[in-house]
Amino acid sequence: MFESLTDKLSQAFAKITSRGVLTEQDIDSAMREIRIALLEADVSLPVVKDFIAKVKEQALGEKVVKSVKPGQMVVKIVHDELVKLLGDEDNALNFNAPAPVCFLMLGLQGSGKTTTTAKIANKLKKNKRILMASLDVYRPAAREQLAQLGRQIGVDVLPIIEKEKPLEITKRALSEAKKGVYDLLILDTAGRLQIDEELMKEALEVKKLANPVETLLVADALIGQEACNVAKEFNEKIGVTGLILTRIDGSSRAGAALSMKMVANAPIKFLGTGEKIDEIEEFHADRIAGRILGRGDVVSLVEKTIETIDKAEAEKMASKMMKGSFDMNDMLAQMQQIKKLGSIGSIVGMIPGLSKFKSQIEDSGVGDSLMKKQEAIILSMTKEERAHPDIIKASRKRRIALGSGVNVHDVNVLLKSYEQMSTMMKKMGSFGSMAGMAKMFKTNPFAGMGGGFNKRFPF
């Protein structure tokens, strides 16, 4: 969701980082472009005014004017102020209370609150014994939705009793959590408008009864500046300890993330990055600021890799590589491991220096669409063909192309890529040392990749 803002800020910075000396007019011009970029990203006007005032005050200081690289100093100031704006305090969940600790989930209807409840439970279930309970007696099948999600992730859900009121469900949930010796109780309330006084009063009564250590407001990033109004109303009427932004993988313009923390005076704790149950990540202000400024986020990428990549499978693959043994089954396994990390664009966006090529890589076809096509081709092969790709000749290529819905040229491109990867694996296995690896990589490692890859991205 930060792509448009990143592009516009990069354009503004390009004009000042290329200059050896900055005048007050240069800084004014850059601040004007940054202001426009933030407003177009749906950041609320009071937040933009305050942000620009703080950045400009520091940018006109003696430290910047006398700096060897004044443009880079301005970029650093913007980065530091972005971190403060997003929330540089500790955003960890609070468990500082006797068990069972209680979390209360709030939000508008359709914000993804129930799914987010299950996502948090799934993330914490390794170290906590968790009970989830739905208080949504208004939306049809809302409680059954949470029950299904609980079965999917292996987390207990309070059994449904018809015609119970939210306060009655809360009392029963608290009792069951104590009896069952649970570490954490998560209460999923009904979605409500901030102007619905009756439902807001009900949520406040639930909060007084449950005494949660965390009251988490789930907001849809797609609603833009309205997210600030939602956060303000919920915080004033009920009290919020943390924010969770969902659908940040959509076409939202980043304004909610940059405004909500200041408006609600509560830290953003999580970002919902997709629909799948594991697509949620902890919010780190410095990392998000880095992404916004096009610096990538390699720390989050490494953490995500550790969480999602199958260690045993990776070790098995490494062993085969060192032996110089590599077939189509291995190539398919690698693709499936990469898919677990997210889209190619999101992965590239986290790598410093490559994030600016994100849109180019996606537009060039060297991305998710190509991977899906190649995965379909491999799945259309027989077991023998996957194990011994060299037997795939003209008639087999036609059958594979027909079975995967592509043309023979696509099959040839995949086989060529496989041949190059296989050759590289064999070289790695034959060298067997860092010195040998260095010798191998004296040549361009991207040479020969399909689609003119090394011409498009000469890094």
Short mmCIF file of C-alpha atoms in Angstrom, two decimals:
data_model
loop_
_atom_site.label_atom_id
_atom_site.label_comp_id
_atom_site.label_asym_id
_atom_site.label_seq_id
_atom_site.Cartn_x
_atom_site.Cartn_y
_atom_site.Cartn_z
CA MET A 1 0.00 0.00 0.00
CA PHE A 2 3.04 2.27 0.30
CA GLU A 3 4.05 2.07 -3.38
CA SER A 4 2.49 5.32 -4.61
CA LEU A 5 3.77 7.29 -1.61
CA THR A 6 7.23 5.73 -1.98
CA ASP A 7 7.42 6.73 -5.66
CA LYS A 8 6.42 10.35 -4.98
CA LEU A 9 8.75 10.76 -2.02
CA SER A 10 11.60 9.24 -4.07
CA GLN A 11 10.99 11.82 -6.80
CA ALA A 12 11.06 14.64 -4.24
CA PHE A 13 14.29 13.35 -2.67
CA ALA A 14 15.98 12.84 -6.06
CA LYS A 15 15.94 16.59 -6.61
CA ILE A 16 17.76 17.40 -3.36
CA THR A 17 20.12 14.42 -2.94
CA SER A 18 21.79 15.19 -6.27
CA ARG A 19 22.83 18.68 -5.11
CA GLY A 20 25.97 19.52 -3.20
CA VAL A 21 24.45 22.60 -1.53
CA LEU A 22 20.84 23.17 -0.47
CA THR A 23 19.21 26.57 -0.30
CA GLU A 24 16.12 27.46 1.70
CA GLN A 25 14.20 27.54 -1.58
CA ASP A 26 15.31 23.95 -2.36
CA ILE A 27 14.07 22.77 1.03
CA ASP A 28 10.77 24.68 0.64
CA SER A 29 10.25 23.05 -2.75
CA ALA A 30 10.99 19.57 -1.33
CA MET A 31 8.65 20.14 1.63
CA ARG A 32 5.88 21.23 -0.76
CA GLU A 33 6.24 18.00 -2.77
CA ILE A 34 6.33 15.89 0.40
CA ARG A 35 3.20 17.66 1.67
CA ILE A 36 1.36 16.93 -1.59
CA ALA A 37 2.51 13.29 -1.55
CA LEU A 38 1.22 12.80 2.01
CA LEU A 39 -2.13 14.47 1.31
CA GLU A 40 -2.61 12.38 -1.83
CA ALA A 41 -1.88 9.31 0.30
CA ASP A 42 -4.93 10.20 2.45
CA VAL A 43 -2.92 11.34 5.48
CA SER A 44 -5.11 13.70 7.52
CA LEU A 45 -4.37 17.43 7.13
CA PRO A 46 -3.51 18.14 10.83
CA VAL A 47 -1.00 15.26 10.79
CA VAL A 48 0.59 16.52 7.55
CA LYS A 49 0.92 20.08 8.88
CA ASP A 50 2.55 18.92 12.10
CA PHE A 51 4.88 16.52 10.26
CA ILE A 52 6.04 19.09 7.67
CA ALA A 53 6.62 21.73 10.37
CA LYS A 54 8.88 19.39 12.35
CA VAL A 55 10.85 18.25 9.30
CA LYS A 56 11.29 21.78 7.94
CA GLU A 57 12.50 23.14 11.28
CA GLN A 58 15.28 20.53 11.40
CA ALA A 59 16.03 20.70 7.65
CA LEU A 60 16.79 24.43 7.89
CA GLY A 61 19.12 23.88 10.83
CA GLU A 62 22.85 24.56 10.75
CA LYS A 63 23.65 20.83 10.96
CA VAL A 64 22.00 20.19 7.58
CA VAL A 65 23.28 23.31 5.82
CA LYS A 66 26.90 22.56 6.76
CA SER A 67 26.63 18.82 6.11
CA VAL A 68 28.82 17.21 3.42
CA LYS A 69 25.64 15.62 1.96
CA PRO A 70 22.76 17.91 2.99
CA GLY A 71 20.24 16.06 0.79
CA GLN A 72 20.92 12.78 2.61
CA MET A 73 20.56 14.57 5.94
CA VAL A 74 17.08 15.75 4.92
CA VAL A 75 16.14 12.16 3.98
CA LYS A 76 17.35 11.01 7.40
CA ILE A 77 15.27 13.69 9.12
CA VAL A 78 12.17 12.59 7.18
CA HIS A 79 12.90 8.96 8.13
CA ASP A 80 13.27 9.78 11.82
CA GLU A 81 10.07 11.86 11.87
CA LEU A 82 8.21 9.09 10.04
CA VAL A 83 9.31 6.65 12.77
CA LYS A 84 8.00 9.04 15.44
CA LEU A 85 4.76 9.55 13.53
CA LEU A 86 4.19 5.81 13.12
CA GLY A 87 5.06 5.17 16.77
CA ASP A 88 8.58 4.48 17.98
CA GLU A 89 7.48 2.99 21.31
CA ASP A 90 7.29 -0.71 22.15
CA ASN A 91 4.32 -2.24 20.30
CA ALA A 92 4.45 -5.69 21.93
CA LEU A 93 1.22 -7.20 23.23
CA ASN A 94 0.66 -6.80 26.96
CA PHE A 95 0.47 -9.98 29.03
CA ASN A 96 1.20 -8.28 32.34
CA ALA A 97 -1.77 -9.63 34.32
CA PRO A 98 -2.76 -12.85 36.11
CA ALA A 99 -3.96 -15.63 33.77
CA PRO A 100 -6.25 -15.79 31.97
CA VAL A 101 -5.24 -12.54 30.28
CA CYS A 102 -8.06 -11.03 28.21
CA PHE A 103 -7.93 -9.28 24.81
CA LEU A 104 -10.98 -7.40 23.49
CA MET A 105 -11.36 -7.00 19.73
CA LEU A 106 -13.25 -3.97 18.37
CA GLY A 107 -13.96 -2.62 14.90
CA LEU A 108 -16.43 -1.75 12.18
CA GLN A 109 -18.41 -4.50 10.52
CA GLY A 110 -16.43 -5.87 7.58
CA SER A 111 -13.04 -4.71 8.86
CA GLY A 112 -11.78 -8.30 9.16
CA LYS A 113 -12.06 -8.46 12.94
CA THR A 114 -13.07 -12.12 13.28
CA THR A 115 -10.35 -13.30 10.89
CA THR A 116 -7.82 -11.10 12.70
CA THR A 117 -8.87 -12.64 16.03
CA ALA A 118 -8.02 -16.07 14.64
CA LYS A 119 -4.77 -14.78 13.11
CA ILE A 120 -3.57 -13.48 16.48
CA ALA A 121 -4.56 -16.74 18.17
CA ASN A 122 -2.70 -18.70 15.50
CA LYS A 123 0.40 -16.55 16.00
CA LEU A 124 0.38 -16.97 19.80
CA LYS A 125 -0.74 -20.60 20.13
CA LYS A 126 2.80 -22.01 20.29
CA ASN A 127 3.42 -20.40 23.67
CA LYS A 128 -0.10 -19.77 25.00
CA ARG A 129 -3.17 -21.87 25.72
CA ILE A 130 -5.92 -19.82 24.11
CA LEU A 131 -9.72 -19.66 24.25
CA MET A 132 -11.63 -17.54 21.72
CA ALA A 133 -15.22 -16.39 22.18
CA SER A 134 -17.55 -14.60 19.76
CA LEU A 135 -19.90 -11.98 21.22
CA ASP A 136 -21.42 -11.18 17.82
CA VAL A 137 -25.07 -12.22 18.20
CA TYR A 138 -26.21 -9.83 15.44
CA ARG A 139 -24.47 -11.00 12.28
CA PRO A 140 -25.77 -14.32 10.92
CA ALA A 141 -23.25 -17.16 11.33
CA ALA A 142 -20.64 -14.83 12.91
CA ARG A 143 -20.11 -17.16 15.87
CA GLU A 144 -19.98 -20.19 13.58
CA GLN A 145 -17.30 -18.42 11.49
CA LEU A 146 -15.05 -18.09 14.56
CA ALA A 147 -15.76 -21.73 15.48
CA GLN A 148 -14.64 -22.87 12.01
CA LEU A 149 -11.49 -20.75 12.18
CA GLY A 150 -10.76 -22.23 15.62
CA ARG A 151 -11.00 -25.77 14.22
CA GLN A 152 -8.77 -24.76 11.30
CA ILE A 153 -5.94 -23.48 13.53
CA GLY A 154 -6.44 -25.88 16.43
CA VAL A 155 -7.51 -23.29 19.02
CA ASP A 156 -10.45 -23.76 21.42
CA VAL A 157 -13.60 -21.68 20.89
CA LEU A 158 -16.35 -21.17 23.48
CA PRO A 159 -19.34 -23.39 22.54
CA ILE A 160 -22.36 -21.54 21.14
CA ILE A 161 -25.52 -21.26 23.23
CA GLU A 162 -28.44 -19.74 21.36
CA LYS A 163 -30.22 -16.58 22.58
CA GLU A 164 -27.37 -15.59 24.93
CA LYS A 165 -26.61 -11.86 25.16
CA PRO A 166 -23.04 -10.48 24.77
CA LEU A 167 -22.64 -9.84 28.53
CA GLU A 168 -23.83 -13.38 29.32
CA ILE A 169 -21.38 -14.82 26.80
CA THR A 170 -18.60 -12.72 28.35
CA LYS A 171 -19.36 -14.03 31.88
CA ARG A 172 -19.40 -17.64 30.62
CA ALA A 173 -16.17 -17.12 28.65
CA LEU A 174 -14.37 -15.68 31.70
CA SER A 175 -15.58 -18.60 33.83
CA GLU A 176 -14.54 -21.23 31.24
CA ALA A 177 -11.14 -19.57 30.76
CA LYS A 178 -10.44 -19.84 34.50
CA LYS A 179 -11.76 -23.42 34.78
CA GLY A 180 -9.79 -24.54 31.72
CA VAL A 181 -6.59 -22.88 32.96
CA TYR A 182 -6.19 -20.89 29.74
CA ASP A 183 -3.41 -18.31 29.38
CA LEU A 184 -5.37 -16.03 27.07
CA LEU A 185 -9.04 -15.27 26.35
CA ILE A 186 -9.80 -13.33 23.15
CA LEU A 187 -13.27 -11.77 22.95
CA ASP A 188 -14.46 -10.99 19.42
CA THR A 189 -17.18 -8.32 19.63
CA ALA A 190 -19.80 -7.49 17.00
CA GLY A 191 -18.85 -5.02 14.30
CA ARG A 192 -20.39 -1.61 14.96
CA LEU A 193 -20.44 1.92 13.62
CA GLN A 194 -18.81 4.50 15.86
CA ILE A 195 -22.07 6.50 15.72
CA ASP A 196 -24.16 3.57 17.00
CA GLU A 197 -24.52 4.67 20.63
CA GLU A 198 -26.31 1.52 21.79
CA LEU A 199 -23.66 -0.89 20.48
CA MET A 200 -20.84 1.36 21.70
CA LYS A 201 -22.41 1.30 25.17
CA GLU A 202 -22.64 -2.48 24.99
CA ALA A 203 -18.94 -2.73 24.10
CA LEU A 204 -18.06 -0.48 27.04
CA GLU A 205 -20.06 -2.73 29.40
CA VAL A 206 -18.26 -5.80 28.05
CA LYS A 207 -14.93 -4.06 28.61
CA LYS A 208 -15.82 -3.18 32.23
CA LEU A 209 -16.84 -6.78 32.90
CA ALA A 210 -13.87 -8.46 31.14
CA ASN A 211 -11.20 -5.94 32.23
CA PRO A 212 -8.97 -6.68 29.20
CA VAL A 213 -5.27 -5.83 29.21
CA GLU A 214 -5.48 -5.14 25.47
CA THR A 215 -8.39 -3.44 23.68
CA LEU A 216 -7.48 -3.78 20.02
CA LEU A 217 -9.20 -1.78 17.29
CA VAL A 218 -9.22 -3.50 13.90
CA ALA A 219 -9.46 -1.02 11.00
CA ASP A 220 -9.56 -1.53 7.25
CA ALA A 221 -6.72 0.41 5.58
CA LEU A 222 -8.91 0.85 2.49
CA ILE A 223 -11.22 3.37 4.21
CA GLY A 224 -8.50 6.05 4.15
CA GLN A 225 -8.99 9.16 6.28
CA GLU A 226 -12.23 7.77 7.74
CA ALA A 227 -10.00 5.36 9.69
CA CYS A 228 -8.88 8.33 11.77
CA ASN A 229 -12.47 9.23 12.67
CA VAL A 230 -13.14 5.60 13.60
CA ALA A 231 -10.02 5.45 15.80
CA LYS A 232 -10.85 8.77 17.47
CA GLU A 233 -14.45 7.77 18.32
CA PHE A 234 -13.59 4.28 19.59
CA ASN A 235 -10.76 5.65 21.72
CA GLU A 236 -12.88 8.40 23.26
CA LYS A 237 -15.93 6.22 23.95
CA ILE A 238 -14.35 2.86 24.89
CA GLY A 239 -10.58 3.31 25.13
CA VAL A 240 -8.09 1.63 22.81
CA THR A 241 -4.65 0.21 23.69
CA GLY A 242 -3.60 -0.83 20.20
CA LEU A 243 -4.50 -0.71 16.50
CA ILE A 244 -4.49 -3.40 13.82
CA LEU A 245 -4.60 -2.39 10.14
CA THR A 246 -6.03 -4.96 7.72
CA ARG A 247 -5.85 -5.22 3.92
CA ILE A 248 -2.58 -3.35 3.60
CA ASP A 249 -1.97 -5.54 0.52
CA GLY A 250 -4.82 -3.73 -1.24
CA SER A 251 -4.97 -0.44 -3.09
CA SER A 252 -5.11 1.79 -0.01
CA ARG A 253 -2.87 4.85 -0.03
CA ALA A 254 -1.07 4.49 3.34
CA GLY A 255 -2.84 7.44 4.98
CA ALA A 256 -4.45 5.32 7.70
CA ALA A 257 -1.11 3.94 8.89
CA LEU A 258 0.41 7.40 9.02
CA SER A 259 -2.53 9.09 10.76
CA MET A 260 -4.22 6.65 13.12
CA LYS A 261 -1.49 6.38 15.73
CA MET A 262 -1.46 10.13 16.38
CA VAL A 263 -5.26 10.49 16.30
CA ALA A 264 -5.98 7.51 18.59
CA ASN A 265 -2.88 7.97 20.73
CA ALA A 266 -2.37 4.20 20.58
CA PRO A 267 0.35 2.17 18.81
CA ILE A 268 -0.22 0.09 15.69
CA LYS A 269 0.49 -3.49 16.79
CA PHE A 270 -0.17 -5.61 13.69
CA LEU A 271 -0.65 -5.36 9.92
CA GLY A 272 -2.94 -7.75 8.08
CA THR A 273 -1.07 -8.54 4.87
CA GLY A 274 -3.59 -10.88 3.20
CA GLU A 275 -6.58 -13.18 3.60
CA LYS A 276 -4.70 -16.32 4.69
CA ILE A 277 -4.57 -17.19 8.39
CA ASP A 278 -0.80 -16.66 8.61
CA GLU A 279 -0.79 -13.35 6.72
CA ILE A 280 -0.29 -11.01 9.65
CA GLU A 281 2.92 -9.32 10.75
CA GLU A 282 4.05 -7.35 13.77
CA PHE A 283 4.28 -3.62 13.19
CA HIS A 284 7.72 -2.00 13.49
CA ALA A 285 7.79 1.75 12.86
CA ASP A 286 11.42 1.87 11.73
CA ARG A 287 10.92 -0.96 9.23
CA ILE A 288 7.76 0.56 7.76
CA ALA A 289 9.49 3.95 7.49
CA GLY A 290 12.27 2.19 5.59
CA ARG A 291 9.76 0.65 3.18
CA ILE A 292 8.04 4.00 2.62
CA LEU A 293 11.38 5.62 1.75
CA GLY A 294 12.32 2.75 -0.59
CA ARG A 295 15.03 1.33 1.68
CA GLY A 296 13.44 -2.10 1.95
CA ASP A 297 12.96 -4.19 5.09
CA VAL A 298 15.41 -7.06 5.09
CA VAL A 299 14.89 -7.82 8.82
CA SER A 300 11.19 -8.59 8.30
CA LEU A 301 12.06 -10.67 5.24
CA VAL A 302 14.52 -12.78 7.25
CA GLU A 303 11.99 -13.22 10.08
CA LYS A 304 9.29 -14.24 7.62
CA THR A 305 11.66 -16.70 5.96
CA ILE A 306 12.50 -18.33 9.30
CA GLU A 307 8.79 -18.65 10.15
CA THR A 308 7.58 -20.01 6.81
CA ILE A 309 10.39 -22.00 5.21
CA ASP A 310 10.44 -25.70 6.06
CA LYS A 311 13.85 -26.25 7.67
CA ALA A 312 13.98 -29.98 6.88
CA GLU A 313 13.04 -29.34 3.25
CA ALA A 314 15.68 -26.60 2.97
CA GLU A 315 18.39 -28.89 4.38
CA LYS A 316 17.33 -31.66 1.99
CA MET A 317 17.53 -29.21 -0.92
CA ALA A 318 20.96 -27.96 0.19
CA SER A 319 22.22 -31.55 0.33
CA LYS A 320 20.99 -32.28 -3.21
CA MET A 321 22.55 -29.05 -4.45
CA MET A 322 25.96 -29.96 -3.04
CA LYS A 323 25.69 -33.36 -4.73
CA GLY A 324 24.84 -31.70 -8.03
CA SER A 325 21.48 -33.50 -8.08
CA PHE A 326 18.53 -31.33 -9.10
CA ASP A 327 15.30 -32.30 -10.91
CA MET A 328 11.90 -30.78 -11.71
CA ASN A 329 10.48 -31.95 -8.38
CA ASP A 330 13.12 -29.83 -6.64
CA MET A 331 12.33 -26.86 -8.85
CA LEU A 332 8.63 -27.20 -7.99
CA ALA A 333 9.47 -27.45 -4.26
CA GLN A 334 11.51 -24.24 -4.48
CA MET A 335 8.62 -22.41 -6.15
CA GLN A 336 6.20 -23.57 -3.44
CA GLN A 337 8.59 -22.44 -0.69
CA ILE A 338 8.91 -18.99 -2.30
CA LYS A 339 5.10 -18.69 -2.57
CA LYS A 340 4.85 -19.08 1.20
CA LEU A 341 6.80 -15.83 1.62
CA GLY A 342 4.23 -13.87 -0.40
CA SER A 343 4.23 -12.29 -3.85
CA ILE A 344 7.47 -11.70 -5.73
CA GLY A 345 6.70 -7.97 -5.61
CA SER A 346 6.36 -7.97 -1.80
CA ILE A 347 9.62 -9.91 -1.42
CA VAL A 348 11.50 -7.57 -3.77
CA GLY A 349 10.02 -4.57 -1.93
CA MET A 350 11.74 -5.73 1.27
CA ILE A 351 15.22 -5.98 -0.27
CA PRO A 352 17.29 -2.76 0.03
CA GLY A 353 18.29 -1.45 -3.37
CA LEU A 354 15.75 -3.59 -5.25
CA SER A 355 12.51 -2.09 -3.93
CA LYS A 356 12.60 0.60 -6.65
CA PHE A 357 12.51 -2.17 -9.28
CA LYS A 358 9.37 -3.74 -7.76
CA SER A 359 6.88 -2.42 -10.33
CA GLN A 360 9.29 -3.08 -13.22
CA ILE A 361 9.75 -6.70 -12.15
CA GLU A 362 5.99 -7.23 -11.85
CA ASP A 363 5.31 -5.54 -15.22
CA SER A 364 8.04 -7.54 -16.97
CA GLY A 365 6.35 -10.86 -16.21
CA VAL A 366 9.23 -12.07 -14.02
CA GLY A 367 6.87 -12.52 -11.10
CA ASP A 368 3.88 -14.38 -9.73
CA SER A 369 2.13 -14.92 -13.07
CA LEU A 370 5.26 -16.55 -14.52
CA MET A 371 5.67 -18.73 -11.42
CA LYS A 372 2.04 -19.90 -11.59
CA LYS A 373 2.46 -20.75 -15.27
CA GLN A 374 5.67 -22.69 -14.64
CA GLU A 375 4.14 -24.51 -11.68
CA ALA A 376 1.23 -25.61 -13.90
CA ILE A 377 3.68 -26.88 -16.53
CA ILE A 378 5.60 -28.99 -14.01
CA LEU A 379 2.36 -30.41 -12.55
CA SER A 380 1.35 -31.49 -16.08
CA MET A 381 4.47 -33.66 -16.35
CA THR A 382 4.57 -37.34 -15.45
CA LYS A 383 6.67 -38.54 -12.50
CA GLU A 384 9.26 -39.88 -14.95
CA GLU A 385 9.46 -36.55 -16.81
CA ARG A 386 9.95 -34.60 -13.58
CA ALA A 387 12.73 -36.93 -12.47
CA HIS A 388 14.38 -37.03 -15.92
CA PRO A 389 13.58 -33.79 -17.84
CA ASP A 390 16.03 -34.74 -20.61
CA ILE A 391 13.46 -37.23 -22.00
CA ILE A 392 11.02 -34.41 -22.77
CA LYS A 393 11.03 -34.10 -26.56
CA ALA A 394 8.64 -32.54 -29.09
CA SER A 395 5.61 -34.84 -28.61
CA ARG A 396 5.88 -34.69 -24.80
CA LYS A 397 6.21 -30.87 -24.93
CA ARG A 398 2.98 -30.63 -26.94
CA ARG A 399 1.14 -32.85 -24.42
CA ILE A 400 2.49 -30.89 -21.42
CA ALA A 401 1.59 -27.55 -23.07
CA LEU A 402 -1.95 -28.77 -23.76
CA GLY A 403 -2.36 -30.08 -20.21
CA SER A 404 -1.19 -26.84 -18.57
CA GLY A 405 -2.99 -24.42 -20.90
CA VAL A 406 0.18 -22.84 -22.32
CA ASN A 407 2.07 -23.05 -25.60
CA VAL A 408 5.18 -25.09 -26.43
CA HIS A 409 7.35 -21.95 -26.23
CA ASP A 410 6.48 -21.60 -22.52
CA VAL A 411 7.50 -25.20 -21.92
CA ASN A 412 10.81 -24.56 -23.69
CA VAL A 413 11.45 -21.46 -21.54
CA LEU A 414 10.90 -23.50 -18.37
CA LEU A 415 13.17 -26.30 -19.54
CA LYS A 416 15.86 -23.75 -20.43
CA SER A 417 15.58 -22.19 -16.95
CA TYR A 418 15.78 -25.65 -15.39
CA GLU A 419 18.87 -26.47 -17.45
CA GLN A 420 20.61 -23.27 -16.29
CA MET A 421 19.70 -23.89 -12.64
CA SER A 422 20.78 -27.51 -12.87
CA THR A 423 24.13 -26.47 -14.37
CA MET A 424 24.66 -23.97 -11.56
CA MET A 425 23.80 -26.59 -8.91
CA LYS A 426 26.30 -29.02 -10.42
CA LYS A 427 28.99 -26.33 -10.40
CA MET A 428 28.24 -25.57 -6.77
CA GLY A 429 28.51 -29.24 -5.93
CA SER A 430 31.75 -29.72 -7.84
CA PHE A 431 33.47 -26.65 -6.33
CA GLY A 432 32.37 -27.51 -2.79
CA SER A 433 34.15 -24.55 -1.24
CA MET A 434 33.82 -20.77 -0.84
CA ALA A 435 36.84 -20.24 -3.09
CA GLY A 436 35.23 -22.34 -5.79
CA MET A 437 31.96 -20.46 -5.38
CA ALA A 438 33.77 -17.14 -5.80
CA LYS A 439 35.40 -18.43 -8.97
CA MET A 440 32.02 -19.50 -10.36
CA PHE A 441 30.41 -16.10 -9.66
CA LYS A 442 33.09 -14.15 -11.53
CA THR A 443 30.63 -14.51 -14.38
CA ASN A 444 27.23 -12.78 -14.28
CA PRO A 445 24.92 -15.10 -12.23
CA PHE A 446 21.86 -13.66 -14.01
CA ALA A 447 23.20 -14.33 -17.49
CA GLY A 448 20.84 -16.31 -19.68
CA MET A 449 17.68 -15.75 -17.60
CA GLY A 450 14.56 -15.52 -19.74
CA GLY A 451 12.90 -12.25 -20.74
CA GLY A 452 16.05 -10.13 -20.90
CA PHE A 453 16.23 -10.02 -17.09
CA ASN A 454 19.78 -8.69 -16.83
CA LYS A 455 19.08 -5.99 -19.45
CA ARG A 456 16.07 -4.69 -17.54
CA PHE A 457 17.71 -4.75 -14.14
CA PRO A 458 21.45 -4.06 -14.46
CA PHE A 459 22.25 -4.28 -10.74
#
